Every structure is written in C-alpha cells, then in structure tokens.
Short mmCIF file of C-alpha atoms in Angstrom, two decimals:
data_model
loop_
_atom_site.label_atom_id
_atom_site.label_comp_id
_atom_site.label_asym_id
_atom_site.label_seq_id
_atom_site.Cartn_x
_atom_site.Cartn_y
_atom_site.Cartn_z
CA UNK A 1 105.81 88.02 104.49
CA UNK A 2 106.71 84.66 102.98
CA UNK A 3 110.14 83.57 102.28
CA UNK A 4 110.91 82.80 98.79
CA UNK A 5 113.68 80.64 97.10
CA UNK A 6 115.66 81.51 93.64
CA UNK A 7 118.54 80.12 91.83
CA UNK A 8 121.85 81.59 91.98
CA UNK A 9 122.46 82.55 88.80
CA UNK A 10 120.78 81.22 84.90
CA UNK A 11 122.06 81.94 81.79
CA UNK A 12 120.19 82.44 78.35
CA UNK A 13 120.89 82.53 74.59
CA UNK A 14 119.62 86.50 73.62
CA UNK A 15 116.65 85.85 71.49
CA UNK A 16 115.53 83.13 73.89
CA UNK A 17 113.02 82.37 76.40
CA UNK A 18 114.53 82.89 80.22
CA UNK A 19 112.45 81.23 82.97
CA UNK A 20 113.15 82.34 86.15
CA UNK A 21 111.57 80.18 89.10
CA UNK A 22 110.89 80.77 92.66
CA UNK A 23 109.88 79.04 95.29
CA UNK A 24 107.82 80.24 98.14
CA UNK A 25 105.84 77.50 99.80
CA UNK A 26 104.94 79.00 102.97
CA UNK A 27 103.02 81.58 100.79
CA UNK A 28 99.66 82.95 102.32
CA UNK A 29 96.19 83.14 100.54
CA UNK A 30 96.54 87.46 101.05
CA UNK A 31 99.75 87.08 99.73
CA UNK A 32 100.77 88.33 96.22
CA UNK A 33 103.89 87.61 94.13
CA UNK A 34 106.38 90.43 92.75
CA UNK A 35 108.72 90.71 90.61
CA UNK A 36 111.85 93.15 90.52
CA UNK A 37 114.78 93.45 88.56
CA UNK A 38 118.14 95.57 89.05
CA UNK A 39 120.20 96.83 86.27
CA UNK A 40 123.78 96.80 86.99
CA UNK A 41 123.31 98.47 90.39
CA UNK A 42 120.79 100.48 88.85
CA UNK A 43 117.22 101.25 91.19
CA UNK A 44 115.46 98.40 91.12
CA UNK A 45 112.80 98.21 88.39
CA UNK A 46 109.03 96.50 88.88
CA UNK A 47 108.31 93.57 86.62
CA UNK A 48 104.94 92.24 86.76
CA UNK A 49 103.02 90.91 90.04
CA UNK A 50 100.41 88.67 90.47
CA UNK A 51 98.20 86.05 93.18
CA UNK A 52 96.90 82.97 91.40
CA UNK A 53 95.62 83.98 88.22
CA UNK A 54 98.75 83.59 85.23
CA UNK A 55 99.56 87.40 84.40
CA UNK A 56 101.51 88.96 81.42
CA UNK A 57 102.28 92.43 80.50
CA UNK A 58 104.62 94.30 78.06
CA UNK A 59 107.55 92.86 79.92
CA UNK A 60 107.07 89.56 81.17
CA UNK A 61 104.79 86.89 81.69
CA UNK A 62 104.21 85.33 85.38
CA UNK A 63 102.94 81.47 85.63
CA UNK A 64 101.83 80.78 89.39
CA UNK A 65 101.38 76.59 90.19
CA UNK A 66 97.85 75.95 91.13
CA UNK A 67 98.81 75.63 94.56
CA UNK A 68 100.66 78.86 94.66
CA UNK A 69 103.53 77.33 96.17
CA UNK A 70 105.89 78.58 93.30
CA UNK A 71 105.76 80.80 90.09
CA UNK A 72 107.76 81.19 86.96
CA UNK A 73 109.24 84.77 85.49
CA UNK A 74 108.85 84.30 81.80
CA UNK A 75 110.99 86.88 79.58
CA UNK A 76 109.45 85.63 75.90
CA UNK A 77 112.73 87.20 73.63
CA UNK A 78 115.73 87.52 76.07
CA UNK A 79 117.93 90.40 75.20
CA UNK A 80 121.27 91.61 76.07
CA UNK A 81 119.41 94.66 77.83
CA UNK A 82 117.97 92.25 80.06
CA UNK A 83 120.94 90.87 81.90
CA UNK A 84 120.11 91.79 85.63
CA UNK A 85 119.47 90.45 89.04
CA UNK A 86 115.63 89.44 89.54
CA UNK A 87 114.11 89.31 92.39
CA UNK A 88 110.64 87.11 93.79
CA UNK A 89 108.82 88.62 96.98
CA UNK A 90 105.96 87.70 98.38
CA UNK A 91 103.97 90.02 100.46
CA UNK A 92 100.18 91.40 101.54
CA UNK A 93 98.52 93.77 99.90
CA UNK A 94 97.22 95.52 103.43
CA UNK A 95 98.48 97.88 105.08
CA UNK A 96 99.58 101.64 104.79
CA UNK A 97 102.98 101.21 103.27
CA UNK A 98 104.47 98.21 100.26
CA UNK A 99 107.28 97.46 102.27
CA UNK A 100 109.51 94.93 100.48
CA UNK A 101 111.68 92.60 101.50
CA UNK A 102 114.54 91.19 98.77
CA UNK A 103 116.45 88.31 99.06
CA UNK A 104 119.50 87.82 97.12
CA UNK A 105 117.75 87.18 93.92
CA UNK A 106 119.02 85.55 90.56
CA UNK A 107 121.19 86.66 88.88
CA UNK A 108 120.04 86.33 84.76
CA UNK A 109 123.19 86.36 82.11
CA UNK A 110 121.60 86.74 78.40
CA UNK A 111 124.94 85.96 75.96
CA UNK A 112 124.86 86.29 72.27
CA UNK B 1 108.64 114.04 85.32
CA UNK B 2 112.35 112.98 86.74
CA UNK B 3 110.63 109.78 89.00
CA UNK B 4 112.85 109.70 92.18
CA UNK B 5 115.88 111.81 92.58
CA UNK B 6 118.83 111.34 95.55
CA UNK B 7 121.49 113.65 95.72
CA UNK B 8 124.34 113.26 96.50
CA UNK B 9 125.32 110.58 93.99
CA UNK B 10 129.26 109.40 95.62
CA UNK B 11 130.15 110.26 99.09
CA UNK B 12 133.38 109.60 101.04
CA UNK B 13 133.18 109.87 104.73
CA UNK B 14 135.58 109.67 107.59
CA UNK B 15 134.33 107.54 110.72
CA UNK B 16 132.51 110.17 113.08
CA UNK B 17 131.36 112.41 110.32
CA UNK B 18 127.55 113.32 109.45
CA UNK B 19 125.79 113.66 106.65
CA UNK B 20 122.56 113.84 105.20
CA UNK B 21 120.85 111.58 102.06
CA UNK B 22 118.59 113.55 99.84
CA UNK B 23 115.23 112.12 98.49
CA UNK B 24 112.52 113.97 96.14
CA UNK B 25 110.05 112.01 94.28
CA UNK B 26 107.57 114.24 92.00
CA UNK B 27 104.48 111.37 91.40
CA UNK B 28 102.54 112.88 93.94
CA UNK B 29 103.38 109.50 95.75
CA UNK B 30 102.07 108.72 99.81
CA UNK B 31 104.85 106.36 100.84
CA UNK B 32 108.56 106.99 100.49
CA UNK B 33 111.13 104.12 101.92
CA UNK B 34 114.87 104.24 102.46
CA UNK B 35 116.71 100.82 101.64
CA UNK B 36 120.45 100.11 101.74
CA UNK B 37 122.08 97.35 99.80
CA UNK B 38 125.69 95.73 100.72
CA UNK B 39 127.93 93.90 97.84
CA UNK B 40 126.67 90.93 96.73
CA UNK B 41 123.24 91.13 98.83
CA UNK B 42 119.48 92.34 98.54
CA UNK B 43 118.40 95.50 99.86
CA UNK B 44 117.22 96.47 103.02
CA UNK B 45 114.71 98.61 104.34
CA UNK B 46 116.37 101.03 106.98
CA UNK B 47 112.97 103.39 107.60
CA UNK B 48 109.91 104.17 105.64
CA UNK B 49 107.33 107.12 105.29
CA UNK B 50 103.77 105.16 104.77
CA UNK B 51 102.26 109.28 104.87
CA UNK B 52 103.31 112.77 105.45
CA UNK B 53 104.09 113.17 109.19
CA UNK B 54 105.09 109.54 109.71
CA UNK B 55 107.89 107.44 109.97
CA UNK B 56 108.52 103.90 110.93
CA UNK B 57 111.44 101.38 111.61
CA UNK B 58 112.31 99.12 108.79
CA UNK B 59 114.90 95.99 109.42
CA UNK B 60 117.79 97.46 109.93
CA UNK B 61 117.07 101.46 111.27
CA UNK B 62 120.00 101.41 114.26
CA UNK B 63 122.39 104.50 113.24
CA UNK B 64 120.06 106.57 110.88
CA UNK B 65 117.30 109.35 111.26
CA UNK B 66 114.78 110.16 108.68
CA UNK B 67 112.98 113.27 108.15
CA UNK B 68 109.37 113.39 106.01
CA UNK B 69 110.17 116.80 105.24
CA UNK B 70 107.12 117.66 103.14
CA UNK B 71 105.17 115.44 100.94
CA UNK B 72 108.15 115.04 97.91
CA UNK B 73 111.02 114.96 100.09
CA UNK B 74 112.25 112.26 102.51
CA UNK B 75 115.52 112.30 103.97
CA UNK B 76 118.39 109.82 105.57
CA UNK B 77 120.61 111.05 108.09
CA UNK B 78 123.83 109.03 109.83
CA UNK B 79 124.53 111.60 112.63
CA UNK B 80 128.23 109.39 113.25
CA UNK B 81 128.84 107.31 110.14
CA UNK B 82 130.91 103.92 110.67
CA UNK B 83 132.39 101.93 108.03
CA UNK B 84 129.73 99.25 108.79
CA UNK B 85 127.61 102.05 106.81
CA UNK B 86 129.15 101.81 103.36
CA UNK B 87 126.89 100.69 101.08
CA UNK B 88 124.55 101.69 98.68
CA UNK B 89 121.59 103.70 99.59
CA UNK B 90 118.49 103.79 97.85
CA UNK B 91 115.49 105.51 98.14
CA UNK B 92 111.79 104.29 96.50
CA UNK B 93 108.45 105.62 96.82
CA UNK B 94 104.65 104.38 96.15
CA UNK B 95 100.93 105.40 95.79
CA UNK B 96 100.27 103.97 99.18
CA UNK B 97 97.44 102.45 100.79
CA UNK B 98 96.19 98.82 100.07
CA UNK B 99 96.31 97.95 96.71
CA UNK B 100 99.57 97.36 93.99
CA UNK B 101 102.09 99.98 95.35
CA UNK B 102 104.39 99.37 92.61
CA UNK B 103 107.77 101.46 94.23
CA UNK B 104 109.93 103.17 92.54
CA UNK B 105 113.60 103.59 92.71
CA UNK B 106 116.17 106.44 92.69
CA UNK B 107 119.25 105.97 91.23
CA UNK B 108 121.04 105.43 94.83
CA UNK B 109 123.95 107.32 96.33
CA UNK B 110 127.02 105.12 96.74
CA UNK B 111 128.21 105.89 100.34
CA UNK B 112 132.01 104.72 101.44
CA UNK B 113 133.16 105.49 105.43
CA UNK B 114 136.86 105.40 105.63
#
C-alpha cells in the first residue's frame, strides 16, 4: 500500500471548516483513499473513503486532486466533539482481508 | 447490537506472565484483525482473521498467538509478556472480501508489563 503524508497537528475555530490534507504520491490506480479518526484513545472510527471521484457523506466531505496524488478531509462545521487524531491510508480494494496500515496521523484541535 | 467488544479493559502484568485478549464482534462480520498502538504512534496490525479457520501474520506478530475461535470471537494471546508489550490493544473487524471493508473498532484493552 502507498505511503501517505499528514501534518502534525491543525487547529480550527469550532463552527469552522477544518481541512485536513494528505499526501500520497506514490498512490496506485487500484488504490483507494480512507479516512479514520480516533477519539481520545477511543477505537478508531471510519470517516469517508474514496478513489478519484470527490465524495461526501453525513460526516465529511473528501476532495481527491485530479491526479490522485493528494486529497483533502473536509469537516464543513468543526465542533468541539471533533477534536481527534485523523488518519489518511491508502490501500487496494482486493484481497480477502482490509488490512490497514496507519501512520501517525494529524492530530485536529477544534477551540472555541 | 454492542459492535466489537474486548475484555479485559486494564491489565497489569509481571514480565513472564500470560494472558489472553478477548474479542467478540456480533455483525456477522468475515474478517477480524488485532492491532496494537504505542504512545504517541499509529496502530499496528499484530495478526488478522480474513475467515473462520484462518489466520495470518500482520507487521509486527513476534510474541503473540491468535485463536479464530468461532466466527464472533478472535483472540490475542502473549504466552511470556515483556514490557516491550505495553501498549494498547485493539481489536477491529469487517465484512470481508473485495469491496469497502469499513472495520470496526473495540474499545481496546490497555495492557502495562511491569
């Protein structure tokens, strides 16, 4: 699977737009992007997921570059309830198993 | 429907002991994965279940045994723990097969090795 990039850490006024980038420009054309979040040590929690196409849902919105190359997690109304670690992978759907690899991730601070 | 359950929640070891991680996921889900997750990093996969009756090496499996015991239940075993093995374990499951395989996560046992 492709290795992806991320900022360290963003913060964001609650009420707010946070955009989260990542990088991953050694991405494959079988490859889809995935996003996770974790809560405070919490499970991780799926976001949204997509491969070239722009994809929103009741959580989030994901833009992928035209070149797929890198993407942009889009939380429209930041809360408070959002502050989290998020994480970008990049893998194949193939295969008998979604085995996921995480990086270190961003970590997202919404503030009042 | 409870999602993914691990029991026990906090354990404290002493180096040499055993124990056993517990793992039941009631989604009627294929694949079942153990991960473990050090301060300040990602987590990583230790094994995973793609089906009943199999397991496979993840990235880091030296130390640990896993047991598919039945279709819900997948467990994590550390026959001699070390403190190299305190961490965070969680455990995740999925439909399986080719397609979205959105996983889902326990609530992770917090594991310390004195």
């Amino acid at each position: 699977d492709a290795k992806t990039t991320q900022p360290t850490s963003m913060d964001c006024a609650e009420g707010r737009a946070a955009n989260l980038p990542c990088n991953h420009s050694t991405i494959s054309g079988n490859e889809y992007v995935y996003w996770y979040r974790q809560i405070h040590s919490q499970g991780p929690q799926y976001i949204i997921h997509g491969l070239k196409n722009n994809e929103t849902n009741e959580m989030a919105s994901l833009i992928i570059t035209e070149d797929r190359k890198s993407s942009t997690l889009i939380l429209p109304h930041a809360t408070l309830r959002d502050t989290a670690v998020y994480y970008c992978i990049v893998r194949a759907l193939t295969g008998t198993a979604s085995k996921l690899t995480f990086g270190t991730g961003t970590r997202l601070q919404v503030t009042l | 429907n409870a999602g993914v359950t691990q029991t026990p929640k906090f354990q404290v070891l002493k180096t040499g002991q055993s124990m056993t991680l517990q793992c039941a996921q009631d989604m009627n889900h294929n694949s079942m994965y153990w991960y473990r997750q050090d301060p300040g990093m990602g987590l990583r996969l230790i094994y995973y279940s793609a089906s009943e009756g199999t397991t496979d090496k993840g990235e880091v499996p030296n130390g640990y045994n896993v047991s598919r015991l039945n279709k819900r239940e997948f467990s994590l075993r550390l026959e001699s723990a070390a403190p190299s093995q305190t961490s965070v374990y969680f455990c995740a499951s999925s439909e399986g097969g080719a397609g979205r395989n959105e996983q889902f996560f326990g609530p992770g046992t917090r594991l310390t090795v004195l």
